[in-house]
Coordinates of C-alpha atoms and ligand atoms in Angstrom, one line a residue:
M1 CA 144.3 241.3 249.3
K2 CA 147.4 242.5 247.8
K3 CA 147.7 244.6 244.8
V4 CA 150.8 243.9 242.7
A5 CA 152.2 245.8 239.6
V6 CA 154.6 244.4 237.1
L7 CA 156.5 246.4 234.4
T8 CA 159.2 245.8 231.8
S9 CA 162.0 248.5 231.4
G10 CA 165.3 249.1 229.3
G11 CA 166.3 247.0 226.5
D12 CA 163.6 244.2 225.8
S13 CA 164.7 240.5 226.0
Q14 CA 163.2 237.3 224.9
G15 CA 161.3 235.6 227.8
M16 CA 159.9 238.8 229.3
N17 CA 156.5 237.8 228.2
S18 CA 156.8 234.4 229.8
A19 CA 157.9 236.1 233.0
I20 CA 155.0 238.7 233.1
R21 CA 152.7 235.6 232.5
A22 CA 154.3 233.8 235.5
V23 CA 154.1 236.7 237.8
V24 CA 150.5 237.6 236.7
R25 CA 149.2 233.8 236.9
T26 CA 150.8 233.0 240.1
G27 CA 149.4 236.2 241.8
I28 CA 145.9 235.5 240.6
A29 CA 146.3 232.0 242.1
K30 CA 147.1 233.5 245.4
G31 CA 144.3 235.9 245.1
F32 CA 146.2 239.1 244.3
E33 CA 145.0 241.8 242.3
M34 CA 147.5 242.0 239.3
I35 CA 148.3 245.2 237.3
G36 CA 150.4 245.9 234.3
V37 CA 152.4 249.1 233.8
K38 CA 152.8 250.1 230.0
R39 CA 156.5 251.2 228.8
G40 CA 158.3 250.8 231.8
F41 CA 159.1 253.7 234.4
K42 CA 157.7 256.0 231.8
G43 CA 154.2 254.5 232.3
L44 CA 154.7 254.4 236.1
M45 CA 155.0 258.3 235.9
E46 CA 152.3 258.7 233.5
N47 CA 149.7 256.4 235.3
D48 CA 149.5 254.2 232.4
F49 CA 148.2 251.1 234.3
I50 CA 146.1 248.1 233.0
T51 CA 144.4 245.4 235.1
L52 CA 145.6 242.0 233.9
G53 CA 143.4 238.9 234.3
T54 CA 144.4 235.4 233.4
Q55 CA 143.4 235.8 229.8
D56 CA 145.3 239.1 229.3
V57 CA 148.5 237.1 229.5
S58 CA 147.5 233.9 227.5
D59 CA 149.3 233.5 224.1
I60 CA 152.3 235.3 225.0
L61 CA 154.6 232.7 226.4
Y62 CA 156.2 231.9 223.3
R63 CA 156.4 235.5 222.0
G64 CA 159.6 237.6 221.9
G65 CA 159.4 241.2 222.8
T66 CA 157.1 242.4 225.9
F67 CA 153.4 243.1 225.3
L68 CA 153.7 245.7 228.2
Q69 CA 156.3 247.5 226.0
S70 CA 159.5 249.0 227.4
A71 CA 161.4 252.3 227.4
R72 CA 164.4 253.9 228.8
S73 CA 163.6 257.0 230.9
E74 CA 165.7 259.9 231.9
E75 CA 163.2 261.6 233.6
F76 CA 162.7 258.5 236.1
K77 CA 166.3 259.1 237.3
T78 CA 165.2 262.4 238.9
E79 CA 163.7 262.9 242.1
A80 CA 160.8 264.7 240.5
G81 CA 160.2 261.7 238.1
Q82 CA 160.2 259.3 241.0
N83 CA 158.0 261.4 243.1
K84 CA 155.3 261.1 240.3
A85 CA 155.7 257.3 240.1
I86 CA 155.4 256.9 243.8
N87 CA 152.2 259.1 244.1
N88 CA 150.7 257.1 241.4
L89 CA 151.6 253.7 243.0
K90 CA 150.0 255.1 246.2
E91 CA 146.9 256.4 244.6
Q92 CA 146.4 253.1 243.0
G93 CA 146.9 251.3 246.2
I94 CA 149.7 249.2 244.7
D95 CA 151.6 247.3 247.4
S96 CA 154.5 245.8 245.5
L97 CA 156.2 246.4 242.1
V98 CA 158.0 243.7 239.9
V99 CA 160.4 245.3 237.6
I100 CA 161.9 243.1 234.6
G101 CA 164.7 244.9 233.2
G102 CA 168.6 245.2 233.2
D103 CA 171.3 247.3 235.1
G104 CA 169.6 250.7 234.5
S105 CA 166.3 249.3 235.6
Y106 CA 167.5 247.8 238.7
R107 CA 169.0 251.4 239.6
G108 CA 165.4 252.7 239.2
A109 CA 164.1 249.6 241.3
Q110 CA 166.9 250.3 244.1
A111 CA 165.9 253.9 244.2
L112 CA 162.2 253.0 244.8
T113 CA 163.2 250.5 247.5
K114 CA 165.1 253.2 249.3
R115 CA 161.9 255.4 249.1
G116 CA 159.9 252.8 250.8
I117 CA 158.2 250.9 247.8
N118 CA 158.2 247.2 247.9
T119 CA 160.1 246.4 244.8
Y120 CA 161.4 243.5 243.1
G121 CA 163.7 242.8 240.2
L122 CA 163.9 240.2 237.5
P123 CA 167.0 240.3 235.4
G124 CA 165.7 241.1 231.9
T125 CA 168.4 241.7 229.6
I126 CA 170.3 239.5 226.7
D127 CA 173.8 240.7 227.9
N128 CA 173.9 238.4 230.8
D129 CA 175.7 241.3 232.8
I130 CA 173.9 241.2 236.1
P131 CA 175.9 240.0 239.2
L132 CA 174.7 237.1 241.4
T133 CA 172.9 235.2 238.7
D134 CA 174.2 232.7 236.3
Y135 CA 171.7 233.8 233.5
T136 CA 169.8 236.8 232.5
I137 CA 166.4 236.6 230.8
G138 CA 166.8 236.2 226.9
F139 CA 170.6 235.4 227.0
D140 CA 170.0 231.8 226.3
T141 CA 167.7 232.7 223.2
T142 CA 170.2 235.3 222.1
L143 CA 172.9 232.5 221.9
N144 CA 170.8 230.6 219.8
V145 CA 169.9 233.3 217.6
V146 CA 173.8 234.3 217.3
T147 CA 174.6 230.6 216.8
D148 CA 172.2 230.1 213.8
A149 CA 173.2 233.5 212.3
I150 CA 177.0 232.1 212.2
S151 CA 175.9 228.8 210.5
N152 CA 174.5 230.9 207.8
L153 CA 177.4 233.2 207.5
R154 CA 179.9 230.1 207.5
D155 CA 178.1 228.7 204.3
T156 CA 178.8 231.7 202.2
M157 CA 182.3 232.5 203.8
S158 CA 183.3 228.8 202.8
S159 CA 182.4 229.3 199.3
H160 CA 184.5 232.6 198.8
E161 CA 187.3 231.6 201.5
R162 CA 186.4 234.7 203.5
V163 CA 186.8 235.7 207.0
S164 CA 183.6 236.7 208.6
V165 CA 183.7 239.4 211.4
I166 CA 180.5 239.4 213.4
E167 CA 179.7 242.0 215.9
V168 CA 177.3 241.0 218.7
M169 CA 175.8 243.0 221.5
G170 CA 177.4 243.3 224.9
R171 CA 178.5 246.9 225.7
S172 CA 180.5 246.0 228.8
C173 CA 180.1 242.1 228.9
G174 CA 181.4 239.7 226.5
D175 CA 179.2 236.7 227.7
I176 CA 177.2 236.7 224.4
A177 CA 180.5 236.8 222.1
L178 CA 182.2 234.2 224.2
Q179 CA 179.4 231.6 224.8
A180 CA 178.2 231.8 221.2
G181 CA 181.7 231.7 220.0
I182 CA 182.4 228.4 221.9
S183 CA 179.0 227.0 220.7
S184 CA 179.9 227.9 217.0
G185 CA 183.6 226.9 217.1
V186 CA 184.8 230.4 216.1
D187 CA 188.3 231.1 215.5
A188 CA 188.6 234.2 217.7
V189 CA 186.5 236.2 220.5
L190 CA 187.1 239.8 221.1
I191 CA 185.5 240.7 224.4
P192 CA 185.7 243.9 226.6
E193 CA 187.1 242.0 229.6
H194 CA 190.4 241.0 227.7
D195 CA 193.0 242.8 225.4
W196 CA 193.4 241.8 221.9
N197 CA 196.2 242.0 219.5
I198 CA 195.4 242.1 215.7
E199 CA 198.7 240.8 214.7
E200 CA 198.3 237.6 216.5
I201 CA 194.7 237.0 215.2
S202 CA 195.7 237.8 211.7
N203 CA 198.6 235.4 212.0
Q204 CA 196.4 232.7 213.5
L205 CA 193.8 233.2 210.8
T206 CA 196.5 233.1 208.0
S207 CA 198.0 229.8 209.5
G208 CA 194.4 228.5 209.6
F209 CA 193.8 229.1 205.9
Q210 CA 197.5 227.7 205.2
R211 CA 196.4 224.4 207.1
G212 CA 193.4 224.1 204.6
K213 CA 190.6 226.1 206.3
T214 CA 188.1 227.4 203.8
H215 CA 186.8 230.2 206.1
S216 CA 187.4 231.8 209.5
I217 CA 184.7 233.5 212.0
V218 CA 185.8 236.3 214.4
M219 CA 183.2 237.3 217.0
V220 CA 183.6 240.8 218.4
A221 CA 181.4 242.1 221.3
E222 CA 180.4 245.6 220.6
G223 CA 182.2 246.7 223.7
A224 CA 185.5 245.4 222.3
G225 CA 185.4 246.9 219.0
K226 CA 183.4 247.6 215.7
A227 CA 183.3 244.7 213.1
E228 CA 183.8 247.1 210.3
E229 CA 187.2 248.3 211.9
V230 CA 188.4 244.8 212.9
A231 CA 187.7 243.5 209.3
R232 CA 189.7 246.4 208.1
L233 CA 192.6 245.7 210.3
I234 CA 192.6 241.9 209.6
K235 CA 192.6 242.6 205.9
E236 CA 195.7 245.1 206.4
H237 CA 197.7 242.6 208.2
S238 CA 196.7 239.3 206.6
K239 CA 195.5 240.2 203.0
L240 CA 192.7 237.8 203.7
D241 CA 189.3 238.8 202.3
T242 CA 187.1 239.8 205.2
R243 CA 183.3 240.8 205.5
P244 CA 181.9 242.7 208.5
T245 CA 178.3 241.8 210.0
V246 CA 176.9 243.7 212.6
L247 CA 174.0 241.4 214.1
G248 CA 172.2 244.2 216.0
H249 CA 168.7 243.9 217.1
I250 CA 167.9 240.8 215.4
Q251 CA 169.8 239.3 218.5
R252 CA 166.9 240.8 220.7
G253 CA 164.0 239.1 218.9
G254 CA 162.6 235.5 218.3
T255 CA 160.7 233.0 220.2
P256 CA 162.2 232.4 223.6
T257 CA 164.0 229.0 224.1
A258 CA 162.5 226.3 226.4
F259 CA 165.3 227.4 228.9
D260 CA 164.2 231.1 229.0
R261 CA 160.6 230.0 229.3
L262 CA 161.1 227.9 232.3
F263 CA 163.6 230.1 233.9
T264 CA 161.3 232.9 233.7
S265 CA 158.4 230.9 234.8
R266 CA 160.2 229.6 237.9
M267 CA 161.3 233.2 238.7
G268 CA 157.8 234.7 238.2
H269 CA 156.4 232.0 240.6
K270 CA 159.0 232.7 243.3
V271 CA 158.7 236.4 243.2
I272 CA 155.1 236.1 244.2
Q273 CA 156.2 233.9 247.1
L274 CA 158.6 236.3 248.2
I275 CA 155.8 239.1 248.1
E276 CA 153.5 236.7 250.2
E277 CA 156.2 236.5 252.9
D278 CA 156.9 240.2 253.0
I279 CA 160.6 239.9 251.7
T280 CA 161.2 243.1 249.7
G281 CA 164.0 245.0 248.0
V282 CA 165.4 242.0 246.1
A283 CA 166.2 240.9 242.9
L284 CA 165.9 237.1 241.8
G285 CA 168.2 235.1 239.6
M286 CA 169.3 231.6 239.0
E287 CA 172.6 230.2 240.8
K288 CA 173.5 226.4 240.3
N289 CA 170.1 226.0 239.1
E290 CA 168.3 227.1 242.2
I291 CA 166.1 230.2 241.9
T292 CA 167.9 232.7 244.5
Y293 CA 167.5 236.3 245.4
H294 CA 169.7 239.1 246.7
T295 CA 169.3 242.7 247.8
F296 CA 169.7 245.5 245.1
D297 CA 172.7 246.7 247.3
E298 CA 174.4 243.4 247.2
I299 CA 173.9 243.1 243.6
F300 CA 175.4 246.6 243.0
N301 CA 178.3 245.7 245.4
A302 CA 179.2 242.7 243.6
E303 CA 181.2 242.7 240.4
N304 CA 180.1 241.2 237.2
V305 CA 183.1 239.3 235.8
V306 CA 183.4 237.0 232.6
D307 CA 183.6 233.3 233.3
E308 CA 187.4 232.9 233.1
Q309 CA 187.2 229.2 232.8
L310 CA 185.1 229.5 229.8
Y311 CA 187.6 231.8 228.4
Q312 CA 190.1 229.2 228.9
I313 CA 188.0 226.5 227.4
F314 CA 187.6 228.6 224.2
Q315 CA 191.5 229.2 224.0
D316 CA 192.1 225.4 224.3
L317 CA 189.3 224.5 221.7
V318 CA 190.4 227.0 219.1
Ligands
LIG1 O1 171.3 246.2 227.2 C1 170.8 245.5 226.1 C2 171.2 245.9 224.8 O2 170.6 245.1 224.0 C3 172.7 245.9 224.7 O3 173.4 244.9 224.3 C4 172.8 247.2 223.6 O4 174.1 247.7 223.5 C5 171.7 248.0 223.8 O5 170.7 247.2 224.7 C6 171.1 248.5 222.5 O6 170.0 249.5 223.0 P1 168.9 250.1 222.1 O7 168.0 249.0 221.9 O8 168.5 251.2 222.9 O9 169.5 250.6 220.8

């Protein structure tokens, strides 16, 4: 009988619970023993393991966050930290480890793979910044959270004829800003992958108001600029009344969308199949609606690029 552990690591994202549930329930259906690791790699080093049965993962499918909790660990980046984790896994007789997390967590998973641990990755981050998957866990929910927030801002901005400058997450990836921007029909999107020019943006906003617009929305990905600074610059150049809003961690919460629940259920199911087939050292994702997998090396050798077609669509629709 195989013994499989699962953990969530790095910044949490909506749908992690649904992923854990799918991994655990599918594993149990195959007759595996399932273990949860608390607080990511930190719990792995501290031997913080719990046995998970079917009932332990009930009532979590629709909850944001992660009931196993998460952490970012500096110690795990060291050889000494990894040694502790590997010893604990061996002592517990764990055959395989499923890591649900983003880029940093995948680095940890890759290190364990290189040291002989059967490791698997599921892309858990709202940023959508993992290569070789069209989506990451929580990204769709975040788009909906941001889209709702923009609707609220639009109401009050219209009443006062203001420009709302909204900062969303995405340190190196503009996907949240771009895709929520298209979904919300905003006036400008500032993303780290493209240069922006404050004068052009200010002129465009001014001519919008001259045409009779009652409000404008500018989206800024955190990796492209700070809402407060961009709002100040727009005011300086256009004399329009601006208000900055930083959405912050509100974006990481909330019940996962049906898309995120389905996506994570499919990946959780698939990873257990891969464990059964002894295919290891891979991370899963979705490409063209198929659940696919690639080695950690392939993922780190691939470049995460913004969808230029979507960027063009945004520009044509503005
Ligand atoms: O990587 C996910 C993410 O949500 C980023 O978009 C954001 O910059 C970061 O995590 C915030 O991290 P923390 O929760 O540690 O403040």
